[in-house]
């Protein structure tokens, strides 16, 4: 199965790779793409939608019978390919306010005001929703046949395309007769990004150079290119920098974009924008205004928000923004986040308690903890969080554990245990206000902790890695 991502679920997943997929080039439209899961997983999932309704229970709306369970699962798998038409942003109330962030987002998106509008979430008081004006309605066809789509924005219909729509210019590959038979466009050069980048593109993102795997020869800055995402369905990873003519994987068409650098720089630069997935001006209308914009990527219009209002807000899927609210957090609590990296929910916890609690954020990867520490402390202002290197599957201190060098069973509080890892030569990370449990995070040695006493925390959040199927 493809590796999971924390906040952007997988475009597709497969844990069964056929031996023939190694040598067969396949180019899909998003409509034709199927999420692949093994037979045993399919049976397990479909069985979850089967039950015998008890007499008098009229409020449960789940599929009954084996056939209905599979029918319902197939419908879910179909919907999982498509992103929601709503982008949710969680406002960091430690550094800003809902009103301020809403105004700044509206300013950033002013050039596309005919495509989007911004409004607070009806229930969550720190979440803003950026909605597409061209969203399909619930009764419409998710593949782009909904009558609710505005006629100026035909992008949802691109879900059925595996190459860009034909334009007036002729082929730029006169000497490559097999290219069209292979399924590649003749009017545009091609770029293929990795699956995680592809998922982000479907959520509105542009493409950065580190996400590009394969590209046609001859791509120059400013070229309009056809963009695809590799589906990670071959036994071996695609070699980064590969020429398109050597690519023999499976990919899905995502739309058109503008190359922001030439091919050589796409694979030599360590950072920077590679392709801008764009809304362009209608060439059939000479007036340059918002009503003449054409959206040229697969799926509903979603805004590119890369690097916008860093620290003041964070792009998060709606279920992720809901989790910290469910914890019913209170000031001056001890809170444990057992799988904290990359730190989105941890930062949200710090925001909800206004830095007036002690939040221990754990991950067993030292590199992830270092990255999380920078994000939490430097970008989000989450000063009450202590990032800790720890395998939390073994975090409970037991009476028979006598071989712990850094933690002794006589310690009774979280603060005692954290203080036990403090090195005198380093700045104190537990400089505590006498009236609250707020901590001043100046410099942290990242010493691994071993265990905490049972019942040490008031709240515990466990958000483990999962299969992350779908884009919803």
CSV table of C-alpha atoms in Angstrom, one decimal:
chain,number,residue,atom,x,y,z
A,1,UNK,CA,0.0,0.0,0.0
A,2,UNK,CA,1.3,3.5,-0.8
A,3,UNK,CA,2.7,5.3,2.2
A,4,UNK,CA,0.1,7.5,4.0
A,5,UNK,CA,0.2,11.2,4.4
A,6,UNK,CA,-1.0,13.0,7.5
A,7,UNK,CA,-3.3,15.8,6.2
A,8,UNK,CA,-3.7,15.0,2.5
A,9,UNK,CA,-5.1,11.4,1.9
A,10,UNK,CA,-3.8,9.2,-0.9
A,11,UNK,CA,-5.0,9.7,-4.5
A,12,UNK,CA,-5.0,5.9,-4.9
A,13,UNK,CA,-3.8,2.9,-3.0
A,14,UNK,CA,-2.8,-0.6,-3.9
A,15,UNK,CA,-1.2,-3.4,-1.9
A,16,UNK,CA,-1.1,-5.8,-4.8
A,17,UNK,CA,1.3,-5.0,-7.6
A,18,UNK,CA,1.1,-7.2,-10.7
A,19,UNK,CA,4.3,-8.4,-12.3
A,20,UNK,CA,3.0,-7.1,-15.7
A,21,UNK,CA,2.6,-3.5,-14.4
A,22,UNK,CA,6.4,-3.0,-14.6
A,23,UNK,CA,6.4,-2.9,-18.4
A,24,UNK,CA,3.0,-1.5,-19.3
A,25,UNK,CA,2.5,2.2,-19.7
A,26,UNK,CA,-1.0,3.3,-18.7
A,27,UNK,CA,-2.4,6.8,-18.8
A,28,UNK,CA,-5.7,7.4,-17.1
A,29,UNK,CA,-8.3,10.1,-16.7
A,30,UNK,CA,-9.4,10.7,-13.1
A,31,UNK,CA,-12.9,9.4,-14.1
A,32,UNK,CA,-11.4,6.1,-15.3
A,33,UNK,CA,-9.0,5.7,-12.4
A,34,UNK,CA,-10.0,3.1,-9.8
A,35,UNK,CA,-8.8,2.9,-6.2
A,36,UNK,CA,-7.2,-0.5,-5.9
A,37,UNK,CA,-7.4,-2.5,-2.7
A,38,UNK,CA,-6.8,-6.2,-2.1
A,39,UNK,CA,-9.7,-8.6,-2.1
A,40,UNK,CA,-9.5,-9.3,1.7
A,41,UNK,CA,-9.5,-5.6,2.5
A,42,UNK,CA,-12.4,-5.1,0.1
A,43,UNK,CA,-14.4,-7.8,1.8
A,44,UNK,CA,-13.6,-6.5,5.3
A,45,UNK,CA,-14.7,-2.9,4.4
A,46,UNK,CA,-17.9,-4.0,2.5
A,47,UNK,CA,-18.9,-6.1,5.5
A,48,UNK,CA,-18.9,-3.0,7.7
A,49,UNK,CA,-21.9,-1.7,5.8
A,50,UNK,CA,-24.0,-4.9,6.3
A,51,UNK,CA,-26.2,-5.5,9.3
A,52,UNK,CA,-29.7,-6.6,10.3
A,53,UNK,CA,-31.8,-3.7,11.2
A,54,UNK,CA,-33.4,-4.1,14.6
A,55,UNK,CA,-37.1,-3.7,14.8
A,56,UNK,CA,-38.1,-0.2,15.6
A,57,UNK,CA,-34.7,1.3,14.7
A,58,UNK,CA,-35.6,3.8,12.0
A,59,UNK,CA,-32.7,6.3,12.4
A,60,UNK,CA,-29.9,4.1,11.0
A,61,UNK,CA,-29.2,4.5,7.3
A,62,UNK,CA,-26.7,1.8,6.5
A,63,UNK,CA,-26.8,-0.7,3.7
A,64,UNK,CA,-28.5,-4.0,4.4
A,65,UNK,CA,-27.4,-7.3,2.8
A,66,UNK,CA,-24.1,-8.4,1.2
A,67,UNK,CA,-24.9,-6.8,-2.2
A,68,UNK,CA,-25.9,-3.5,-0.7
A,69,UNK,CA,-22.7,-3.4,1.4
A,70,UNK,CA,-20.5,-3.8,-1.7
A,71,UNK,CA,-22.6,-1.3,-3.6
A,72,UNK,CA,-22.1,1.3,-0.9
A,73,UNK,CA,-18.4,0.7,-0.7
A,74,UNK,CA,-18.0,1.0,-4.5
A,75,UNK,CA,-19.8,4.4,-4.3
A,76,UNK,CA,-17.4,5.5,-1.5
A,77,UNK,CA,-14.4,4.4,-3.5
A,78,UNK,CA,-15.6,6.4,-6.5
A,79,UNK,CA,-16.0,9.5,-4.4
A,80,UNK,CA,-12.6,9.1,-2.8
A,81,UNK,CA,-10.9,10.0,-6.0
A,82,UNK,CA,-12.2,13.5,-5.9
A,83,UNK,CA,-11.3,16.4,-3.6
A,84,UNK,CA,-13.9,18.3,-1.7
A,85,UNK,CA,-14.9,21.5,-3.3
A,86,UNK,CA,-14.3,23.3,0.1
A,87,UNK,CA,-10.8,24.2,1.4
A,88,UNK,CA,-10.6,24.5,5.2
A,89,UNK,CA,-8.1,26.8,7.0
A,90,UNK,CA,-7.6,26.6,10.7
A,91,UNK,CA,-6.8,30.0,12.1
A,92,UNK,CA,-4.0,30.2,14.6
A,93,UNK,CA,-5.6,32.4,17.3
A,94,UNK,CA,-2.2,32.7,19.1
A,95,UNK,CA,-1.0,35.0,16.4
A,96,UNK,CA,-4.1,36.3,14.6
A,97,UNK,CA,-8.0,36.5,14.6
A,98,UNK,CA,-10.6,35.0,12.3
A,99,UNK,CA,-11.5,38.5,11.0
A,100,UNK,CA,-7.9,39.4,10.1
A,101,UNK,CA,-7.2,36.1,8.4
A,102,UNK,CA,-10.4,36.2,6.4
A,103,UNK,CA,-9.6,39.6,5.1
A,104,UNK,CA,-6.1,38.6,4.2
A,105,UNK,CA,-7.2,35.5,2.4
A,106,UNK,CA,-9.8,37.5,0.4
A,107,UNK,CA,-7.1,39.9,-0.5
A,108,UNK,CA,-4.8,37.1,-1.7
A,109,UNK,CA,-7.7,35.6,-3.8
A,110,UNK,CA,-9.0,38.9,-5.1
A,111,UNK,CA,-7.8,38.1,-8.7
A,112,UNK,CA,-10.1,35.0,-8.6
A,113,UNK,CA,-13.0,36.4,-6.7
A,114,UNK,CA,-15.4,35.0,-9.3
A,115,UNK,CA,-14.2,31.5,-8.4
A,116,UNK,CA,-14.1,31.5,-4.6
A,117,UNK,CA,-15.6,33.0,-1.5
A,118,UNK,CA,-14.5,32.8,2.1
A,119,UNK,CA,-16.7,32.4,5.2
A,120,UNK,CA,-16.4,31.1,8.8
A,121,UNK,CA,-17.4,27.5,9.5
A,122,UNK,CA,-20.9,27.3,10.9
A,123,UNK,CA,-19.7,25.3,13.9
A,124,UNK,CA,-16.0,25.5,14.5
A,125,UNK,CA,-15.1,29.0,15.6
A,126,UNK,CA,-11.4,28.9,14.4
A,127,UNK,CA,-12.0,27.5,10.9
A,128,UNK,CA,-12.5,29.3,7.7
A,129,UNK,CA,-14.0,27.7,4.6
A,130,UNK,CA,-13.0,28.7,1.1
A,131,UNK,CA,-15.8,27.6,-1.2
A,132,UNK,CA,-15.8,27.1,-5.0
A,133,UNK,CA,-18.6,28.9,-6.8
A,134,UNK,CA,-18.6,26.1,-9.4
A,135,UNK,CA,-19.2,23.2,-7.0
A,136,UNK,CA,-21.4,20.4,-8.1
A,137,UNK,CA,-24.4,19.8,-6.0
A,138,UNK,CA,-25.2,16.7,-4.1
A,139,UNK,CA,-27.6,15.4,-6.8
A,140,UNK,CA,-25.2,16.0,-9.6
A,141,UNK,CA,-22.7,13.6,-11.3
A,142,UNK,CA,-19.4,13.8,-9.5
A,143,UNK,CA,-17.6,13.2,-12.8
A,144,UNK,CA,-18.5,16.6,-14.1
A,145,UNK,CA,-22.0,16.3,-15.6
A,146,UNK,CA,-23.8,18.4,-12.9
A,147,UNK,CA,-26.1,21.1,-14.3
A,148,UNK,CA,-25.0,23.3,-11.4
A,149,UNK,CA,-21.6,24.0,-12.9
A,150,UNK,CA,-21.3,27.6,-14.3
A,151,UNK,CA,-20.8,27.5,-18.0
A,152,UNK,CA,-17.7,29.7,-17.8
A,153,UNK,CA,-15.8,27.0,-15.8
A,154,UNK,CA,-15.8,23.6,-17.6
A,155,UNK,CA,-12.9,22.2,-15.5
A,156,UNK,CA,-15.0,19.5,-13.8
A,157,UNK,CA,-15.5,18.0,-17.3
A,158,UNK,CA,-11.7,17.6,-17.5
A,159,UNK,CA,-12.0,14.6,-15.1
A,160,UNK,CA,-12.9,12.5,-18.1
A,161,UNK,CA,-9.8,13.5,-20.1
A,162,UNK,CA,-6.4,11.8,-20.2
A,163,UNK,CA,-4.9,14.5,-22.5
A,164,UNK,CA,-5.6,18.2,-22.7
A,165,UNK,CA,-8.4,19.4,-24.9
A,166,UNK,CA,-7.4,19.9,-28.6
A,167,UNK,CA,-6.4,23.4,-29.3
A,168,UNK,CA,-5.6,25.3,-32.5
A,169,UNK,CA,-1.9,24.7,-32.5
A,170,UNK,CA,-0.6,21.6,-34.3
A,171,UNK,CA,1.6,18.8,-33.1
A,172,UNK,CA,5.0,19.7,-31.7
A,173,UNK,CA,6.1,16.1,-32.0
A,174,UNK,CA,6.1,15.5,-35.8
A,175,UNK,CA,9.1,13.1,-35.5
A,176,UNK,CA,7.5,11.0,-32.7
A,177,UNK,CA,4.8,8.9,-34.4
A,178,UNK,CA,4.4,6.5,-31.5
A,179,UNK,CA,3.8,9.2,-28.9
A,180,UNK,CA,0.0,9.5,-29.7
A,181,UNK,CA,-0.5,5.8,-29.6
A,182,UNK,CA,1.2,5.7,-26.2
A,183,UNK,CA,-1.5,8.0,-24.9
A,184,UNK,CA,0.6,11.2,-24.5
A,185,UNK,CA,-0.6,14.6,-25.9
A,186,UNK,CA,0.9,15.8,-29.1
A,187,UNK,CA,0.3,19.5,-28.4
A,188,UNK,CA,2.0,19.9,-25.0
A,189,UNK,CA,5.2,18.6,-23.4
A,190,UNK,CA,4.5,16.5,-20.3
A,191,UNK,CA,5.6,16.6,-16.7
A,192,UNK,CA,4.9,13.8,-14.2
A,193,UNK,CA,4.9,14.5,-10.5
A,194,UNK,CA,4.9,12.0,-7.6
A,195,UNK,CA,1.7,10.8,-6.0
A,196,UNK,CA,1.9,13.0,-2.9
A,197,UNK,CA,2.4,16.1,-5.1
A,198,UNK,CA,-0.5,14.9,-7.3
A,199,UNK,CA,-2.8,14.7,-4.2
A,200,UNK,CA,-1.8,18.3,-3.3
A,201,UNK,CA,-2.5,19.5,-6.9
A,202,UNK,CA,-6.0,18.1,-6.7
A,203,UNK,CA,-6.4,20.2,-3.5
A,204,UNK,CA,-5.3,23.3,-5.3
A,205,UNK,CA,-1.6,23.4,-4.9
A,206,UNK,CA,1.1,24.3,-7.4
A,207,UNK,CA,4.0,22.0,-8.0
A,208,UNK,CA,7.4,22.5,-6.5
A,209,UNK,CA,10.6,21.1,-8.0
A,210,UNK,CA,11.1,18.4,-5.5
A,211,UNK,CA,7.8,16.8,-6.5
A,212,UNK,CA,8.7,16.4,-10.2
A,213,UNK,CA,9.7,12.9,-11.3
A,214,UNK,CA,9.6,12.8,-15.1
A,215,UNK,CA,9.7,15.4,-17.8
A,216,UNK,CA,9.8,15.7,-21.6
A,217,UNK,CA,13.0,17.0,-23.1
A,218,UNK,CA,13.1,20.6,-24.2
A,219,UNK,CA,10.8,22.2,-21.5
A,220,UNK,CA,11.6,25.9,-21.1
A,221,UNK,CA,10.4,28.5,-18.6
A,222,UNK,CA,7.0,29.8,-19.6
A,223,UNK,CA,5.9,26.7,-21.5
A,224,UNK,CA,2.4,25.4,-21.0
A,225,UNK,CA,2.8,21.7,-20.0
A,226,UNK,CA,0.4,18.8,-19.4
A,227,UNK,CA,0.7,17.6,-15.9
A,228,UNK,CA,0.3,14.0,-14.7
A,229,UNK,CA,0.7,12.2,-11.3
A,230,UNK,CA,2.6,8.9,-11.1
A,231,UNK,CA,0.4,6.3,-9.2
A,232,UNK,CA,3.3,4.4,-7.6
A,233,UNK,CA,2.1,1.1,-8.9
A,234,UNK,CA,5.4,-0.4,-10.1
A,235,UNK,CA,7.7,-2.6,-8.1
A,236,UNK,CA,10.5,-0.1,-8.3
A,237,UNK,CA,10.3,3.6,-7.7
A,238,UNK,CA,10.5,5.9,-10.8
A,239,UNK,CA,14.0,7.4,-11.1
A,240,UNK,CA,13.8,11.2,-10.6
A,241,UNK,CA,14.9,13.0,-13.8
A,242,UNK,CA,13.7,10.3,-16.2
A,243,UNK,CA,12.9,11.4,-19.7
A,244,UNK,CA,9.3,10.8,-20.6
A,245,UNK,CA,10.1,8.4,-23.5
A,246,UNK,CA,11.6,6.0,-20.9
A,247,UNK,CA,8.6,6.2,-18.5
A,248,UNK,CA,6.7,2.9,-18.2
A,249,UNK,CA,4.5,3.4,-15.2
A,250,UNK,CA,0.8,4.3,-14.6
A,251,UNK,CA,-0.3,7.9,-14.2
A,252,UNK,CA,-3.4,10.1,-14.2
A,253,UNK,CA,-4.0,13.4,-16.0
A,254,UNK,CA,-4.3,16.5,-13.7
A,255,UNK,CA,-4.5,19.5,-16.0
A,256,UNK,CA,-2.3,22.2,-17.5
A,257,UNK,CA,0.3,24.4,-15.9
A,258,UNK,CA,3.0,26.9,-16.7
A,259,UNK,CA,6.7,25.8,-16.2
A,260,UNK,CA,8.4,28.3,-13.9
A,261,UNK,CA,11.9,27.0,-14.8
A,262,UNK,CA,13.5,24.9,-17.5
A,263,UNK,CA,13.8,21.1,-17.4
A,264,UNK,CA,17.4,21.2,-16.1
A,265,UNK,CA,16.5,23.4,-13.1
A,266,UNK,CA,13.5,21.2,-12.3
A,267,UNK,CA,15.9,18.4,-11.3
A,268,UNK,CA,18.9,20.5,-10.1
A,269,UNK,CA,17.3,23.0,-7.8
A,270,UNK,CA,16.6,21.9,-4.2
A,271,UNK,CA,13.6,24.1,-3.7
A,272,UNK,CA,11.3,26.5,-5.5
A,273,UNK,CA,8.2,26.6,-7.7
A,274,UNK,CA,8.4,24.2,-10.7
A,275,UNK,CA,4.9,24.4,-12.3
A,276,UNK,CA,2.1,26.9,-11.6
A,277,UNK,CA,-1.2,25.2,-12.0
A,278,UNK,CA,-3.3,28.1,-13.2
A,279,UNK,CA,-6.4,29.9,-14.0
A,280,UNK,CA,-5.8,31.7,-17.3
A,281,UNK,CA,-7.6,34.4,-19.3
A,282,UNK,CA,-10.1,33.3,-21.9
A,283,UNK,CA,-8.2,33.8,-25.3
A,284,UNK,CA,-11.6,34.3,-27.0
A,285,UNK,CA,-12.3,37.5,-25.1
A,286,UNK,CA,-10.2,40.6,-25.1
A,287,UNK,CA,-11.4,41.9,-21.8
A,288,UNK,CA,-9.0,41.0,-19.0
A,289,UNK,CA,-11.4,40.6,-16.0
A,290,UNK,CA,-12.5,38.0,-13.6
A,291,UNK,CA,-15.4,36.8,-15.7
A,292,UNK,CA,-13.0,35.7,-18.4
A,293,UNK,CA,-10.9,33.3,-16.4
A,294,UNK,CA,-10.7,29.6,-17.4
A,295,UNK,CA,-9.8,27.0,-14.9
A,296,UNK,CA,-7.5,24.4,-16.5
A,297,UNK,CA,-7.0,21.6,-14.0
A,298,UNK,CA,-9.0,18.5,-13.1
A,299,UNK,CA,-11.6,18.7,-10.4
A,300,UNK,CA,-13.4,21.6,-8.8
A,301,UNK,CA,-11.6,25.0,-8.6
A,302,UNK,CA,-9.5,25.2,-5.5
A,303,UNK,CA,-7.2,28.0,-4.5
A,304,UNK,CA,-3.4,27.8,-4.5
A,305,UNK,CA,-2.5,28.9,-0.9
A,306,UNK,CA,1.2,27.8,-0.8
A,307,UNK,CA,3.1,30.0,1.7
A,308,UNK,CA,0.2,32.3,2.3
A,309,UNK,CA,-0.1,33.7,5.9
A,310,UNK,CA,2.4,31.2,7.3
A,311,UNK,CA,1.9,31.0,11.1
A,312,UNK,CA,-1.4,32.8,11.1
A,313,UNK,CA,-3.3,29.9,9.5
A,314,UNK,CA,-2.8,26.3,8.5
A,315,UNK,CA,-4.5,24.3,5.8
A,316,UNK,CA,-6.1,21.3,7.4
A,317,UNK,CA,-8.8,18.8,6.4
A,318,UNK,CA,-12.0,19.4,8.3
A,319,UNK,CA,-11.8,16.1,10.4
A,320,UNK,CA,-8.4,17.2,11.5
A,321,UNK,CA,-9.6,20.5,12.8
A,322,UNK,CA,-12.4,18.8,14.7
A,323,UNK,CA,-10.3,16.4,16.8
A,324,UNK,CA,-8.7,18.9,19.2
A,325,UNK,CA,-12.2,20.4,19.9
A,326,UNK,CA,-13.4,17.0,20.9
A,327,UNK,CA,-10.8,16.8,23.7
A,328,UNK,CA,-12.6,19.5,25.7
A,329,UNK,CA,-9.3,21.1,26.6
A,330,UNK,CA,-9.0,23.3,29.8
A,331,UNK,CA,-6.2,25.6,31.0
A,332,UNK,CA,-3.4,24.3,33.1
A,333,UNK,CA,-3.8,20.7,32.0
A,334,UNK,CA,-1.1,18.1,31.1
A,335,UNK,CA,-1.7,17.0,27.6
A,336,UNK,CA,0.1,14.2,25.6
A,337,UNK,CA,0.1,14.0,21.8
A,338,UNK,CA,1.5,10.4,21.2
A,339,UNK,CA,2.1,10.7,17.4
A,340,UNK,CA,2.5,14.5,17.0
A,341,UNK,CA,4.6,15.0,13.8
A,342,UNK,CA,4.2,17.0,11.7
A,343,UNK,CA,2.5,19.0,14.5
A,344,UNK,CA,-0.8,20.4,13.0
A,345,UNK,CA,-3.1,19.1,15.7
A,346,UNK,CA,-0.5,19.9,18.4
A,347,UNK,CA,-0.4,23.5,17.3
A,348,UNK,CA,-4.2,23.5,17.4
A,349,UNK,CA,-4.1,22.3,21.0
A,350,UNK,CA,-1.7,25.0,22.0
A,351,UNK,CA,-4.0,27.6,20.3
A,352,UNK,CA,-7.1,26.3,22.1
A,353,UNK,CA,-5.5,26.5,25.5
A,354,UNK,CA,-3.9,29.9,24.7
A,355,UNK,CA,-0.4,28.4,25.7
A,356,UNK,CA,-1.7,27.9,29.2
A,357,UNK,CA,-1.1,24.2,29.5
A,358,UNK,CA,1.8,21.8,29.1
A,359,UNK,CA,1.6,19.8,25.9
A,360,UNK,CA,4.1,17.0,25.4
A,361,UNK,CA,4.4,16.2,21.7
A,362,UNK,CA,6.1,12.9,20.9
A,363,UNK,CA,7.5,11.1,17.9
A,364,UNK,CA,10.1,8.4,17.7
A,365,UNK,CA,11.8,10.1,14.7
A,366,UNK,CA,14.4,12.6,15.8
A,367,UNK,CA,14.3,14.4,12.4
A,368,UNK,CA,10.5,14.8,12.6
A,369,UNK,CA,10.7,16.1,16.1
A,370,UNK,CA,13.3,18.7,15.0
A,371,UNK,CA,11.2,19.8,12.1
A,372,UNK,CA,8.1,19.9,14.3
A,373,UNK,CA,9.9,22.0,16.9
A,374,UNK,CA,10.8,24.6,14.4
A,375,UNK,CA,7.2,24.8,13.1
A,376,UNK,CA,5.6,24.9,16.5
A,377,UNK,CA,8.0,27.4,18.1
A,378,UNK,CA,9.1,29.6,15.3
A,379,UNK,CA,6.1,29.7,13.0
A,380,UNK,CA,3.0,29.0,15.2
A,381,UNK,CA,4.0,30.6,18.5
A,382,UNK,CA,3.1,27.4,20.4
A,383,UNK,CA,5.4,28.0,23.4
A,384,UNK,CA,3.6,25.5,25.7
A,385,UNK,CA,4.6,22.5,23.6
A,386,UNK,CA,7.6,20.3,24.4
A,387,UNK,CA,8.6,18.2,21.5
A,388,UNK,CA,10.0,14.9,22.7
A,389,UNK,CA,11.8,11.9,21.0
A,390,UNK,CA,9.9,8.9,22.3
A,391,UNK,CA,8.4,5.6,21.2
A,392,UNK,CA,5.0,6.1,22.8
A,393,UNK,CA,4.1,2.4,22.4
A,394,UNK,CA,6.3,2.0,25.5
A,395,UNK,CA,5.6,5.2,27.3
A,396,UNK,CA,4.0,3.9,30.5
A,397,UNK,CA,6.4,3.5,33.4
A,398,UNK,CA,5.8,0.1,35.2
A,399,UNK,CA,6.8,-0.9,38.6
A,400,UNK,CA,9.0,-3.7,37.3
A,401,UNK,CA,11.0,-1.4,35.0
A,402,UNK,CA,14.3,-1.2,37.0
A,403,UNK,CA,16.6,-0.6,34.1
A,404,UNK,CA,15.7,3.0,33.2
A,405,UNK,CA,18.7,5.2,33.4
A,406,UNK,CA,17.0,8.5,32.7
A,407,UNK,CA,13.7,8.0,34.5
A,408,UNK,CA,13.2,6.7,38.0
A,409,UNK,CA,9.9,5.4,39.4
A,410,UNK,CA,10.0,7.8,42.3
A,411,UNK,CA,9.1,10.7,39.9
A,412,UNK,CA,5.4,11.3,40.2
A,413,UNK,CA,4.7,14.2,37.9
A,414,UNK,CA,5.2,14.9,34.2
A,415,UNK,CA,7.3,17.9,35.0
A,416,UNK,CA,9.6,15.8,37.2
A,417,UNK,CA,10.2,13.3,34.4
A,418,UNK,CA,10.8,16.1,31.8
A,419,UNK,CA,13.2,17.8,34.2
A,420,UNK,CA,15.1,14.6,34.6
A,421,UNK,CA,16.4,14.8,31.0
A,422,UNK,CA,17.6,18.4,31.4
A,423,UNK,CA,21.3,19.0,30.8
A,424,UNK,CA,22.7,21.7,33.0
A,425,UNK,CA,24.9,23.0,30.2
A,426,UNK,CA,21.8,23.8,28.1
A,427,UNK,CA,19.2,26.5,28.6
A,428,UNK,CA,16.3,25.6,30.8
A,429,UNK,CA,13.3,24.4,28.7
A,430,UNK,CA,11.0,24.2,31.8
A,431,UNK,CA,11.2,27.7,33.1
A,432,UNK,CA,7.7,27.7,34.5
A,433,UNK,CA,5.5,30.5,35.6
A,434,UNK,CA,4.5,30.0,39.3
A,435,UNK,CA,0.8,30.5,38.6
A,436,UNK,CA,0.4,28.5,35.4
A,437,UNK,CA,1.9,25.5,33.6
A,438,UNK,CA,3.0,27.6,30.6
A,439,UNK,CA,6.6,26.8,29.6
A,440,UNK,CA,9.1,29.0,27.9
A,441,UNK,CA,10.7,27.0,25.1
A,442,UNK,CA,14.1,28.5,24.5
A,443,UNK,CA,16.4,25.6,23.7
A,444,UNK,CA,15.6,21.9,23.9
A,445,UNK,CA,18.1,19.1,23.9
A,446,UNK,CA,15.8,16.5,22.3
A,447,UNK,CA,16.8,13.8,24.8
A,448,UNK,CA,14.8,10.7,24.4
A,449,UNK,CA,12.4,10.0,27.3
A,450,UNK,CA,11.5,6.5,28.3
A,451,UNK,CA,8.3,6.5,30.3
A,452,UNK,CA,5.7,8.4,32.2
A,453,UNK,CA,3.8,7.4,35.3
A,454,UNK,CA,0.3,6.0,34.8
A,455,UNK,CA,-2.5,8.6,34.9
A,456,UNK,CA,0.0,11.4,34.4
A,457,UNK,CA,-2.0,13.3,31.7
A,458,UNK,CA,-5.4,15.0,31.7
A,459,UNK,CA,-5.9,14.5,28.0
A,460,UNK,CA,-4.2,12.2,25.5
A,461,UNK,CA,-4.4,12.5,21.7
A,462,UNK,CA,-3.5,9.5,19.6
A,463,UNK,CA,-3.6,10.0,15.8
A,464,UNK,CA,-1.6,7.1,14.4
A,465,UNK,CA,-0.6,6.6,10.8
A,466,UNK,CA,-3.4,5.1,8.8
A,467,UNK,CA,-4.2,3.9,5.2
A,468,UNK,CA,-5.3,7.5,4.3
A,469,UNK,CA,-7.5,6.4,1.3
A,470,UNK,CA,-9.1,9.1,-0.7
A,471,UNK,CA,-9.1,12.9,-1.0
A,472,UNK,CA,-11.9,13.6,1.5
